[in-house]
Tab-separated table of C-alpha atoms and ligand atoms in Angstrom:
chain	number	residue	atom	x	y	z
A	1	UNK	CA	8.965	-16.640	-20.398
A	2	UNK	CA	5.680	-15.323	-20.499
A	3	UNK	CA	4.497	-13.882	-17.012
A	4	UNK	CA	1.182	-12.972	-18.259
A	5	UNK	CA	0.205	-16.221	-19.003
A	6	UNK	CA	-3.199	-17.011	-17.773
A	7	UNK	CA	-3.657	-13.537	-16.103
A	8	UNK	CA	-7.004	-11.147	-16.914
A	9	UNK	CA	-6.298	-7.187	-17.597
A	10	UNK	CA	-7.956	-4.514	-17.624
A	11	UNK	CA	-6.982	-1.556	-19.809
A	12	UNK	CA	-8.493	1.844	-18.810
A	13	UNK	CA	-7.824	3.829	-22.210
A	14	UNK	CA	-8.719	7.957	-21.093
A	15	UNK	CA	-8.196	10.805	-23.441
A	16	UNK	CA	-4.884	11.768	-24.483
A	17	UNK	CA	-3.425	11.690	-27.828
A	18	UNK	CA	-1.319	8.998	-26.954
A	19	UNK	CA	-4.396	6.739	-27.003
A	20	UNK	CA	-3.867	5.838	-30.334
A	21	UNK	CA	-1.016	3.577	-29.216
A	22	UNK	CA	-3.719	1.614	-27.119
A	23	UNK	CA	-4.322	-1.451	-29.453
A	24	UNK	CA	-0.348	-1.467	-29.442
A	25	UNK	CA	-0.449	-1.921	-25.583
A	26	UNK	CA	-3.224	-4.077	-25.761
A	27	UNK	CA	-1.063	-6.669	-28.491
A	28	UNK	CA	1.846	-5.988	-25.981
A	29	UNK	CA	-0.166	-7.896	-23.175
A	30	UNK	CA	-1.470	-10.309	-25.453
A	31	UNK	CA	2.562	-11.144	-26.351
A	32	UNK	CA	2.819	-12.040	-22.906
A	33	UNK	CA	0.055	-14.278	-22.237
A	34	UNK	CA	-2.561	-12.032	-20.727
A	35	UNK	CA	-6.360	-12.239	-21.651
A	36	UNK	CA	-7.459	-8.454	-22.039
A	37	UNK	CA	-10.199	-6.357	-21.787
A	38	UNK	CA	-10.297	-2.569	-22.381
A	39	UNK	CA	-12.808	0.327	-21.174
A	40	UNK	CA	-12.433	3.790	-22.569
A	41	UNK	CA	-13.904	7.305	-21.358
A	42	UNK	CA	-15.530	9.498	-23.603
A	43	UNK	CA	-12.115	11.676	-23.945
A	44	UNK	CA	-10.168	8.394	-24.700
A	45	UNK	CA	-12.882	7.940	-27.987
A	46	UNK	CA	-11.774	10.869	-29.561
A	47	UNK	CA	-8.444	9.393	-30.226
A	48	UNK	CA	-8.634	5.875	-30.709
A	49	UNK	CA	-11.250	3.856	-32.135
A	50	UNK	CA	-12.821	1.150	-30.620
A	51	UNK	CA	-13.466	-0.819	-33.327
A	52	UNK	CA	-9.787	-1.317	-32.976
A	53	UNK	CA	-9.322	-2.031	-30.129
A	54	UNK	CA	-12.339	-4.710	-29.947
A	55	UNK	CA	-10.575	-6.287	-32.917
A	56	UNK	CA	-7.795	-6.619	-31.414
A	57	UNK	CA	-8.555	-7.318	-27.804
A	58	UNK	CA	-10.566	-9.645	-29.314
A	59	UNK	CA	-13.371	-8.867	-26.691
A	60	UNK	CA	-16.567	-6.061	-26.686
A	61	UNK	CA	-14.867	-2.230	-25.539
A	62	UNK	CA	-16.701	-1.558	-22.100
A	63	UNK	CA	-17.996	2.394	-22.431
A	64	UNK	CA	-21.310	2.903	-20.823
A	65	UNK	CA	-21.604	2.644	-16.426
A	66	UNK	CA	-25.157	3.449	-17.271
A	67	UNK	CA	-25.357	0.353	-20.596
A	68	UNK	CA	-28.083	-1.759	-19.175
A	69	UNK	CA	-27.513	-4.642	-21.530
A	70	UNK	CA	-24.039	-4.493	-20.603
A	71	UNK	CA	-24.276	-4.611	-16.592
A	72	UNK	CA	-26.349	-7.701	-17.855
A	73	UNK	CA	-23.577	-9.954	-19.566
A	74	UNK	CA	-20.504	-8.195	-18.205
A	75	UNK	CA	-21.313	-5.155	-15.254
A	76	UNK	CA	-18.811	-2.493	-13.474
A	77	UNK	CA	-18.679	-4.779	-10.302
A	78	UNK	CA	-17.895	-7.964	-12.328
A	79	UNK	CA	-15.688	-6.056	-14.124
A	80	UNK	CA	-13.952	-5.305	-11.336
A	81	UNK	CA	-13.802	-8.750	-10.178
A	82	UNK	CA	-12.835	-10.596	-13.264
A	83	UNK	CA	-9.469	-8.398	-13.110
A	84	UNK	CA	-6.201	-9.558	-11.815
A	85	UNK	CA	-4.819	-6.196	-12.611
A	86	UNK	CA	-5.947	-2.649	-14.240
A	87	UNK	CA	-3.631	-0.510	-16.397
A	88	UNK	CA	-4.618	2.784	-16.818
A	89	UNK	CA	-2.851	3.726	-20.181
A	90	UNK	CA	-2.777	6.940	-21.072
A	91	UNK	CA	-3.763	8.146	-18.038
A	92	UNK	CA	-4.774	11.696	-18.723
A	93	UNK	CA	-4.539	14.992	-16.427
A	94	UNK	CA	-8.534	14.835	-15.782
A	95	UNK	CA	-8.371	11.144	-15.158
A	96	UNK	CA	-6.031	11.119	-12.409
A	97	UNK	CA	-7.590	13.873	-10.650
A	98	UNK	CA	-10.674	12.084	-11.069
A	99	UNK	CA	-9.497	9.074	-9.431
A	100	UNK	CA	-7.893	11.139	-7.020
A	101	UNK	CA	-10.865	12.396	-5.658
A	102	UNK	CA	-12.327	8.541	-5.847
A	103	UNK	CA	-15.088	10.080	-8.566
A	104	UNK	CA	-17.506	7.153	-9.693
A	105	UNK	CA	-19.357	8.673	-12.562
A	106	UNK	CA	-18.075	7.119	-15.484
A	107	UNK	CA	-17.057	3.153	-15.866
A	108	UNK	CA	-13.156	3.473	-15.765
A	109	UNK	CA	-13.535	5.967	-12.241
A	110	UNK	CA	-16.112	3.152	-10.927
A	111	UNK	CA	-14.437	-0.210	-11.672
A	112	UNK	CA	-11.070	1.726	-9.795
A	113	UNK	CA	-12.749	1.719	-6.751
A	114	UNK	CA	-14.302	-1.333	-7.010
A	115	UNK	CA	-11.479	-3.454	-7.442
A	116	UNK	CA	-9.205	-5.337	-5.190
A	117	UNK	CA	-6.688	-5.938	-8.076
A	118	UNK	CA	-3.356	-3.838	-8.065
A	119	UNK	CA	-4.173	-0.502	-10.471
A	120	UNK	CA	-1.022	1.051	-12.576
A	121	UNK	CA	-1.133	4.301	-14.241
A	122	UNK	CA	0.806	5.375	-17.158
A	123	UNK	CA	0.116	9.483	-17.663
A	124	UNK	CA	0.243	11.032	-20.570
A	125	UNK	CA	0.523	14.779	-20.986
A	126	UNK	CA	2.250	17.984	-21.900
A	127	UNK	CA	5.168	18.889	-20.327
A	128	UNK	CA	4.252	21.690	-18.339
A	129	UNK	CA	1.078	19.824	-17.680
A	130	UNK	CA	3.474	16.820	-15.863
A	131	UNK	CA	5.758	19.182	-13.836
A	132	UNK	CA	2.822	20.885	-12.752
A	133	UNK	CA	2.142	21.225	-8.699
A	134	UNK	CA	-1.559	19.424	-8.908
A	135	UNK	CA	-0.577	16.460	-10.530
A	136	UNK	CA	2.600	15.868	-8.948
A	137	UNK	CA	0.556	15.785	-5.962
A	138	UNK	CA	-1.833	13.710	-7.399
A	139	UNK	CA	0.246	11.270	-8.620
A	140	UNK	CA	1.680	11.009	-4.701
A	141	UNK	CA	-1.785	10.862	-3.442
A	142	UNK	CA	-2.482	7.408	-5.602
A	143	UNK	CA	1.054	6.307	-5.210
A	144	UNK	CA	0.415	6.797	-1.381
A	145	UNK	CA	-2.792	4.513	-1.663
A	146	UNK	CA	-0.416	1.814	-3.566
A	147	UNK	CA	-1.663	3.260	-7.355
A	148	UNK	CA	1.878	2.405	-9.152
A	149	UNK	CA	3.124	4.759	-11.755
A	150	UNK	CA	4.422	3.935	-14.928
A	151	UNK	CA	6.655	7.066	-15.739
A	152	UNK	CA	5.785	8.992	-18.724
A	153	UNK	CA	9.088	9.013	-21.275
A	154	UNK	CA	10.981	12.618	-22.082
A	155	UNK	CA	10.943	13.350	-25.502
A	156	UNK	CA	9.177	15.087	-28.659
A	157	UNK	CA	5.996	15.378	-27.629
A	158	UNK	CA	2.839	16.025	-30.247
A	159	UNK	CA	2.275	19.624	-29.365
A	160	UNK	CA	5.201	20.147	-30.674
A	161	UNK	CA	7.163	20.535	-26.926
A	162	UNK	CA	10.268	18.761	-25.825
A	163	UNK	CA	10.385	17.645	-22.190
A	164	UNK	CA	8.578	14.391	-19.608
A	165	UNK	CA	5.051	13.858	-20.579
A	166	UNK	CA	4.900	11.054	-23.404
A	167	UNK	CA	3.154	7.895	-22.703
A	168	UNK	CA	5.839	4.863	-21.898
A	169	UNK	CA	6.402	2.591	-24.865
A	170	UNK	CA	3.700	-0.056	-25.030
A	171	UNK	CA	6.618	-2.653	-24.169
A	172	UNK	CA	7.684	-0.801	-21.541
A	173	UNK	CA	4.305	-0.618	-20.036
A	174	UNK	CA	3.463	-4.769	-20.396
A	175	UNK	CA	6.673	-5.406	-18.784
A	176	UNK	CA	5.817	-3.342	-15.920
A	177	UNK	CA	2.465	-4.895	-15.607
A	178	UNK	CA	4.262	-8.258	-15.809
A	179	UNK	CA	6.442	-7.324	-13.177
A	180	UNK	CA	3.464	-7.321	-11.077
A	181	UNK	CA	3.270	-10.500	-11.134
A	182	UNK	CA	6.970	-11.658	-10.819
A	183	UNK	CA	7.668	-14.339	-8.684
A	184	UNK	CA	8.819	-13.216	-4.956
A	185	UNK	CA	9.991	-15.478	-2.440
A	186	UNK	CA	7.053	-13.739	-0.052
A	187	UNK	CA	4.687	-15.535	-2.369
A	188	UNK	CA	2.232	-17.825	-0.823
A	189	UNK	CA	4.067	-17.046	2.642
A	190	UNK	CA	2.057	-16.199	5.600
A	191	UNK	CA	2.954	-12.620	6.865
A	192	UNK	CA	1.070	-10.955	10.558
A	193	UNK	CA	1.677	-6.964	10.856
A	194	UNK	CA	0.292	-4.788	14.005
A	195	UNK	CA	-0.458	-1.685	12.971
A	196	UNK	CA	-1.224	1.711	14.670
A	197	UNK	CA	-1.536	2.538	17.962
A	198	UNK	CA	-3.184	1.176	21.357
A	199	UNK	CA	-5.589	2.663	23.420
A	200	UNK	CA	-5.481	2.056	26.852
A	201	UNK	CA	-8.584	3.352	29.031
A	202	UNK	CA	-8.615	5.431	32.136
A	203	UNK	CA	-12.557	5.449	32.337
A	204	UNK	CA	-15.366	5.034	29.945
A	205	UNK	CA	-13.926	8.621	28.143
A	206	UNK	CA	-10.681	8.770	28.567
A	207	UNK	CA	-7.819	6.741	27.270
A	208	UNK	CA	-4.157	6.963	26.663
A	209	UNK	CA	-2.575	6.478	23.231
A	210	UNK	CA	-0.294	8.085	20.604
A	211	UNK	CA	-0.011	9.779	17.339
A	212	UNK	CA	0.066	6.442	15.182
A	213	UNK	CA	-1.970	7.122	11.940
A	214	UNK	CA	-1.309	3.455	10.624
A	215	UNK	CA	0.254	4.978	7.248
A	216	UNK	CA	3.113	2.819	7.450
A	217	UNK	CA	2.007	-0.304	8.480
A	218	UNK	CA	-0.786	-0.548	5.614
A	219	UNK	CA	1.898	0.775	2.976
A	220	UNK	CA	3.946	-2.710	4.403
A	221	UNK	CA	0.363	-4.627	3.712
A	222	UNK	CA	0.149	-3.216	0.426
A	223	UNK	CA	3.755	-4.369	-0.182
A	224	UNK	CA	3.380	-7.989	1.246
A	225	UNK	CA	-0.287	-8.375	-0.867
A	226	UNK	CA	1.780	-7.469	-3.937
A	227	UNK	CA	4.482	-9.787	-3.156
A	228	UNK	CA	1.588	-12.224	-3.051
A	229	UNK	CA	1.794	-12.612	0.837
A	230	UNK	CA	-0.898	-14.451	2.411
A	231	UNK	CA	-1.125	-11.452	4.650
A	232	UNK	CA	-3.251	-10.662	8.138
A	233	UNK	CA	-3.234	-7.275	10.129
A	234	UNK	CA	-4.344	-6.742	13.351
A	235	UNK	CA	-5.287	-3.286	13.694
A	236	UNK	CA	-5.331	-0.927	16.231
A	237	UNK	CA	-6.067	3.217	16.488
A	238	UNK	CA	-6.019	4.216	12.508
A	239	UNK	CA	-6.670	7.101	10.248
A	240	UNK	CA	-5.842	5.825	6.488
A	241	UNK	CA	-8.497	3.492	4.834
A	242	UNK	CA	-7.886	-0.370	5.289
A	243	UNK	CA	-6.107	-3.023	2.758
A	244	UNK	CA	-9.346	-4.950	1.056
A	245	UNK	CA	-7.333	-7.917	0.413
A	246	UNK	CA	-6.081	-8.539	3.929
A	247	UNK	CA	-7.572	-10.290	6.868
A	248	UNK	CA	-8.075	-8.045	9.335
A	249	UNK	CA	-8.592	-8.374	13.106
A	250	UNK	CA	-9.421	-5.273	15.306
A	251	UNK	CA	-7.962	-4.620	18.744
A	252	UNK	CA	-8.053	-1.487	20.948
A	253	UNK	CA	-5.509	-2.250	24.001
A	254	UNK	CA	-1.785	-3.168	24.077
A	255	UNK	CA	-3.038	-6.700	25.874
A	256	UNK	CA	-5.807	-7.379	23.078
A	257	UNK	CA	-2.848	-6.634	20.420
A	258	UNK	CA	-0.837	-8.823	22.713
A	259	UNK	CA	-3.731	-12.003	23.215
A	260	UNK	CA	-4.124	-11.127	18.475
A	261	UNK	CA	-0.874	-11.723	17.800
A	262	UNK	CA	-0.109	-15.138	20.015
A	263	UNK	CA	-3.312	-16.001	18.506
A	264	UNK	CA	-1.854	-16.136	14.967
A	265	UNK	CA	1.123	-16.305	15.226
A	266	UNK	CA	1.705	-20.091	14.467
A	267	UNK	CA	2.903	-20.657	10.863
A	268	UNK	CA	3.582	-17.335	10.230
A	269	UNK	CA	6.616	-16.951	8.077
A	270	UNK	CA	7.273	-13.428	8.782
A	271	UNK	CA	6.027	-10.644	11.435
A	272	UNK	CA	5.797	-7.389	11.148
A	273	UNK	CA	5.834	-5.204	14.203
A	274	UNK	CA	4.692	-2.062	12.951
A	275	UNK	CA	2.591	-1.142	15.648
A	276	UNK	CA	2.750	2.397	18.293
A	277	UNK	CA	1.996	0.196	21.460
A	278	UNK	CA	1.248	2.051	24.346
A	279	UNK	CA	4.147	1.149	26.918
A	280	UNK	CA	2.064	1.178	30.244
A	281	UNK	CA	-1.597	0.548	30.441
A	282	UNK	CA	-3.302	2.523	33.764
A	283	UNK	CA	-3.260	0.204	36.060
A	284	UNK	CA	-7.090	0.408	37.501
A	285	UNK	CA	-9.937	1.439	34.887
A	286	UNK	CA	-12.372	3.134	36.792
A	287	UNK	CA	-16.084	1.943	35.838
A	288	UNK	CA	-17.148	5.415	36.257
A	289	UNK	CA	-16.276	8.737	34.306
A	290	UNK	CA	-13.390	10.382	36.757
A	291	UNK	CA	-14.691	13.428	38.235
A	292	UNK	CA	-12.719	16.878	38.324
A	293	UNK	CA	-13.687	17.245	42.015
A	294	UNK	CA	-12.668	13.944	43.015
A	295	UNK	CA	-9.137	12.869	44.488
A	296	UNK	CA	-7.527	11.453	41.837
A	297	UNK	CA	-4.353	13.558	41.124
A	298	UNK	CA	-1.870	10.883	39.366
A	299	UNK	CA	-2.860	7.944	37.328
A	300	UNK	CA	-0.541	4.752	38.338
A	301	UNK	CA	0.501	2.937	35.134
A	302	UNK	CA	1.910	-0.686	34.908
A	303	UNK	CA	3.674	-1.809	31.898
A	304	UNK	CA	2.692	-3.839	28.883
A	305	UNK	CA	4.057	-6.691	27.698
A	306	UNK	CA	6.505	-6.382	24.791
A	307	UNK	CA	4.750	-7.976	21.868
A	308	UNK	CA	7.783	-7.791	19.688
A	309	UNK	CA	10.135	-9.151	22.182
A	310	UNK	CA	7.883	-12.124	23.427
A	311	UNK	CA	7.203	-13.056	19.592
A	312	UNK	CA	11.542	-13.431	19.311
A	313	UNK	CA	11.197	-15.645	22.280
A	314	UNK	CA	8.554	-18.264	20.788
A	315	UNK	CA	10.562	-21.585	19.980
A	316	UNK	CA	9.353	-21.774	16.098
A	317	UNK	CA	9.525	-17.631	15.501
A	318	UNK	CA	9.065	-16.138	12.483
A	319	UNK	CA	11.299	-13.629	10.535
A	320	UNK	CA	10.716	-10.945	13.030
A	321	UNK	CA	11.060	-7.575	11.856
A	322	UNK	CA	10.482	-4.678	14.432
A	323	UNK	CA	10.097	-0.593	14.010
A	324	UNK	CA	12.213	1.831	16.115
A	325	UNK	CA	10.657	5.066	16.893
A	326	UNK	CA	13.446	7.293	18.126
A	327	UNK	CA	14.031	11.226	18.866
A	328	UNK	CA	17.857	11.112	19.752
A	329	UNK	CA	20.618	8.699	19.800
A	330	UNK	CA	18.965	7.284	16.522
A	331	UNK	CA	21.375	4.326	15.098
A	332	UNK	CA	22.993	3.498	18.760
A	333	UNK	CA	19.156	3.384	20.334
A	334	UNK	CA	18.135	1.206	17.297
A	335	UNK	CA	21.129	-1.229	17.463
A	336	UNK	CA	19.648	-2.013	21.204
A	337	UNK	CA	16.588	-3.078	20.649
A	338	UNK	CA	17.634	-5.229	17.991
A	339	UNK	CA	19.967	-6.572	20.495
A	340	UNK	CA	17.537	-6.465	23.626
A	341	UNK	CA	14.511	-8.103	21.688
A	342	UNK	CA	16.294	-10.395	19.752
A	343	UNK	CA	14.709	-9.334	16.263
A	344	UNK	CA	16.161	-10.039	12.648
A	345	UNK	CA	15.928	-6.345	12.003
A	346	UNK	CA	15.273	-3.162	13.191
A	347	UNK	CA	13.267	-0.328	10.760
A	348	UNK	CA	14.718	3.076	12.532
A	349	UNK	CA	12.473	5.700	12.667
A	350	UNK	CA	13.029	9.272	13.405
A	351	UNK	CA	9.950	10.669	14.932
A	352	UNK	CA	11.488	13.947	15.743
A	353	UNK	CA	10.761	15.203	12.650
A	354	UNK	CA	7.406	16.057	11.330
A	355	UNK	CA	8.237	15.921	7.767
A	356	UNK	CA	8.702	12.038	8.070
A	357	UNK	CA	7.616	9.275	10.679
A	358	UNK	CA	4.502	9.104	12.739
A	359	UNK	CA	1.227	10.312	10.964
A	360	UNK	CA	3.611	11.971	7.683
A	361	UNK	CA	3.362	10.527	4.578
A	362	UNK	CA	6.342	10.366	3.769
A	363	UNK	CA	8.974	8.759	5.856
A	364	UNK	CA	13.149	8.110	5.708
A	365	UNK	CA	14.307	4.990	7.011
A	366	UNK	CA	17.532	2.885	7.835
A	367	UNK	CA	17.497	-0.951	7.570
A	368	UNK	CA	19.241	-2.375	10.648
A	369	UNK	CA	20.201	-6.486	10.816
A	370	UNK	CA	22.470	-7.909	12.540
A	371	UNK	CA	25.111	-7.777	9.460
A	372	UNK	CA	24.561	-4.227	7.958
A	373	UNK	CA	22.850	-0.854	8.245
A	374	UNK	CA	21.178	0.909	5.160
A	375	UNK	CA	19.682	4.074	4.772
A	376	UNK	CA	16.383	3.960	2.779
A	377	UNK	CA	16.176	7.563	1.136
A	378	UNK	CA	12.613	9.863	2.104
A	379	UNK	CA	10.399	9.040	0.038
A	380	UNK	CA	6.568	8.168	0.011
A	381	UNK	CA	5.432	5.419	2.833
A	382	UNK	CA	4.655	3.286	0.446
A	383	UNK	CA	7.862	2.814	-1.567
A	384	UNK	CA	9.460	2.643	1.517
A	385	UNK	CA	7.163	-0.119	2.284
A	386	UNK	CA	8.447	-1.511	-1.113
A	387	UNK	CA	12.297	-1.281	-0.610
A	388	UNK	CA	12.299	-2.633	2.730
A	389	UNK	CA	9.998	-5.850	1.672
A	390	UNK	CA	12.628	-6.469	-1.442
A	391	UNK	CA	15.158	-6.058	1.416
A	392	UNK	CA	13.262	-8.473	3.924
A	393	UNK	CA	12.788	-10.996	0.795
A	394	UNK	CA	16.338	-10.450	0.270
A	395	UNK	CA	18.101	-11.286	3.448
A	396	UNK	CA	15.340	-13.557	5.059
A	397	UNK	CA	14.128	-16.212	2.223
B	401	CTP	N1	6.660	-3.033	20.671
B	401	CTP	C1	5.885	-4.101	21.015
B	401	CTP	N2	5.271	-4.124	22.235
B	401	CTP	C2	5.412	-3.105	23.102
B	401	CTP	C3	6.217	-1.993	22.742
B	401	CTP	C4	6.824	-1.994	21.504
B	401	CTP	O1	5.738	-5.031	20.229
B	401	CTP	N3	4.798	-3.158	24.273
B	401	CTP	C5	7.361	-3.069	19.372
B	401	CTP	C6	6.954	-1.983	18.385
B	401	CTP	O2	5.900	-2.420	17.552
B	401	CTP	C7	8.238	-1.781	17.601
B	401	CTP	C8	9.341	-2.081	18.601
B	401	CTP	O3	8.725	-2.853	19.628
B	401	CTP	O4	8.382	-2.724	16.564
B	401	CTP	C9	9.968	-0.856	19.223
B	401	CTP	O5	8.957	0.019	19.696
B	401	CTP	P1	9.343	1.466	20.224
B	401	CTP	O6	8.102	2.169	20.625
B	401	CTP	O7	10.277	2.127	19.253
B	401	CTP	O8	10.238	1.158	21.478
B	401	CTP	P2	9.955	0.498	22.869
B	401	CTP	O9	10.355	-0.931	22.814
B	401	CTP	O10	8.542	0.753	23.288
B	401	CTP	O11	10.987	1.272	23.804
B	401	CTP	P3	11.046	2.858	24.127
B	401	CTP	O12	9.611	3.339	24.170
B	401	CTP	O13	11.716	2.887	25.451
B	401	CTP	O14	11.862	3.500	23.039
C-alpha cells in the first residue's frame, strides 16, 4: 500500500557527499505516493545537482531565503506550510548544529522553524565525526524537541573509513517517513494532558509550587500529535517551549487546572495526567504583600482536589492514565494510587534521582495497569513519551 499517497514533502538536501543519492530519495517518496519538493544549502550544491533533482522532483529546487521572485510564487513561510512533513537527508555535521541552535539564515534553517509539520533527520558523516561528543548531543537536543532521527548505516564510508556515519538507504529513509504517517488507533481521537506544575499564592509575591519543568508532559503531546491525536493541553508552571499544533489553555492554580479539565473533559477519549499539582493550596491569600514584622509564623494549607481521581469518577471517563512521582517504596506506592484513584494505568516515576524525572531530560519509567508492570528503559523524554503512547494505543483501543 502506498502511505504516501496524497502527502506533500519536503526534502532538505545539506552538504555531504552522500547528497548525490538525493534524487534516489526523492524517486523513493515518489514510489510511495508523496508529492515532493526539495531545498538545498549551498554545501548540499557541491554534491548534487539540481538540475537533477528538479527533473526528477518534477518541481523548481528552492535555494535562495533572500530569492525575491521566489518568496513571490512559493516563499519560506508557505513553504513551511504546504509541508506535511520535512526530511532532512543528508543531514550534515554543520546542519544539525545549525538547527540546533534554531539558526534562520539560510532557507532549509528557516522553513525548520517555521513549520508545524513533523521534521526527520538522516545524518551523514564520518565516523569519528558521528561518535563525536557535540553531535551526539545535538542529535539529543532535536530528538528532545521531537526532531526524529533516521540512523546513519555502518559501513565503507567514502573517505575511505569503516564504521556508523553513512546516510540510510533511500528506501530505508521513505519508509521511515511513511511510518510517520501510519495509521494509529489514537488517530482522530480526542486526547486532554495537564502539564507542569501549579502555583498556589500566599500574597501578591509569593506562591507555592514545585520543580515541574513540563518536559514530560509536552514529549506525551508531541507523541499524541504524531499519532494524529486531536490533542489539548492545559498548561500550568513550564520551562520547555510549547507544542504549535496543540490547543492550549493556561492555568496557574491546582483549582483553575481543576475548573480546565471538567471543562473539557467531555468526549475525550483519553487523559493524560501529567501534571505536578500542588497538594494543598494556602488556605487564605492575603491581598497584601506579608510583612516580615508581622505575626504570621505558619501558613495553614487546605487540600486540593484530586484532578486525576475525580476524572476516574465521571460516569463516561476516558482512558485515564495518571503519573506517579515517588522517592521510596516505588512499585508498592505506585500500585496504590492506581488502586486508590481508580486509573487504567499508572506511569511510575522516580524523582529521587536527578539524572531522570522532574526537570531531567531524560527519564526511566515503569508502565503499571491493572494486568502487568513494564519497565521502560532511560532514555530521552521524548521516546519515552513514544513507548508509553504505543503502549496506551496498545492496551486501551
Ligand atoms: N494529581 C491530580 N490532582 C492532584 C494531585 C495529583 O490530578 N491534586 C495527579 C497527578 O497529575 C498524577 C497523579 O495524580 O497523575 C499522582 O500524583 P502524585 O503527585 O504522584 O501523587 P499524589 O496523588 O499527589 O499523592 P502523594 O503526593 O501523597 O504521593
Amino acid at each position: 500500500m502506498n502511505n504516501l499517497t496524497n502527502k506533500r514533502i519536503l526534502l532538505g538536501v545539506s552538504g555531504s557527499i552522500a547528497a548525490y543519492k538525493s534524487p534516489d530519495i526523492v524517486r523513493r517518496l515518489q514510489d510511495l505516493g508523496a508529492e515532493v519538493r526539495v531545498i538545498i544549502t549551498t554545501g548540499g550544491r557541491e554534491f548534487v545537482s539540481e538540475l537533477s533533482l528538479q527533473t526528477i522532483s518534477k518541481n523548481k529546487v528552492h535555494d535562495n531565503l533572500w530569492d525575491k521572485e521566489a518568496e513571490l510564487a512559493m516563499g519560506h513561510i508557505e513553504l513551511a506550510k504546504w509541508a506535511d512533513a520535512v526530511i532532512i537527508a543528508p543531514a550534515s555535521a554543520n546542519t544539525i548544529a545549525r538547527l540546533c541552535h534554531g539558526k534562520a539564515d539560510d532557507l532549509l534553517s528557516t522553513v525548520i522553524l517555521a513549520t508545524n509539520a513533523s521534521v526527520l533527520i538522516a545524518p551523514s558523516m564520518n565516523q569519528q565525526m558521528f561518535a563525536s561528543k557535540a553531535i551526539k548531543e545535538n542529535l539529543k537536543i532535536l530528538n528532545n524537541r521531537g526532531v526524529v532521527t533516521i540512523n546513519p548505516g555502518f559501513g565503507e564510508q567514502a573517505c575511505g573509513d569503516v564504521g556508523e556515519g553513512r546516510l540510510a538507504e533511500p528506501e530505508e529513509i521513505a519508509k521511515q517517513v511513511a511510518n510517520m504517517f501510519s495509521d494509529s488507533a489514537l488517530s482522530g481521537r480526542k486526547v486532554l494532558i495537564t502539564i507542569g506544575g501549579t502555583i498556589e499564592a500566599i500574597d501578591p509575591v509569593r506562591y507555592i509550587s514545585n520543580h515541574s519543568s513540563g518536559k514530560m508532559g509536552m514529549a506525551l503531546a508531541h507523541a499524541c500529535i504524531q499519532a494524529g491525536a486531536e490533542t489539548t493541553l492545559i498548561i500550568g508552571s513550564i520551562s520547555v517551549e510549547i507544542e504549535k499544533r496543540a490547543e492550549v489553555i493556561y492555568i496557574t492554580s491546582a483549582n483553575e487546572m481543576f475548573n480546565a479539565v471538567m471543562k473539557k473533559i467531555e468526549n475525550q477519549d483519553l487523559f493524560i495526567s501529567c501534571a505536578a499539582v500542588a497538594d494543598f493550596r494556602p488556605t487564605k491569600i492575603s491581598h497584601n504583600k506579608i510583612k516580615k514584622d508581622g505575626k504570621l509564623a505558619v501558613i495553614e494549607l487546605t487540600k486540593n482536589k484530586d484532578i486525576l481521581e475525580s476524572v476516574c469518577k465521571l460516569k463516561n471517563k476516558p482512558v485515564c492514565i495518571g503519573f506517579a512521582a515517588e522517592t521510596e517504596n516505588f512499585l508498592a506506592n505506585a500500585r496504590a494510587k492506581l488502586k486508590n484513584k481508580k486509573c487504567d494505568a499508572i506511569i511510575l516515576n522516580d524523582i529521587s534521582n536527578s539524572d531522570i524525572g522532574l526537570n531531567s531530560d531524560e527519564n526511566e519509567v515503569h508502565f503499571i495497569s491493572q494486568e502487568k508492570t513494564e519497565k521502560i528503559d532511560k532514555s530521552s523524554k521524548q521516546i519515552i513519551a513514544e513507548k508509553i503512547i504505543k503502549k496506551v494505543t496498545k492496551y486501551f483501543f
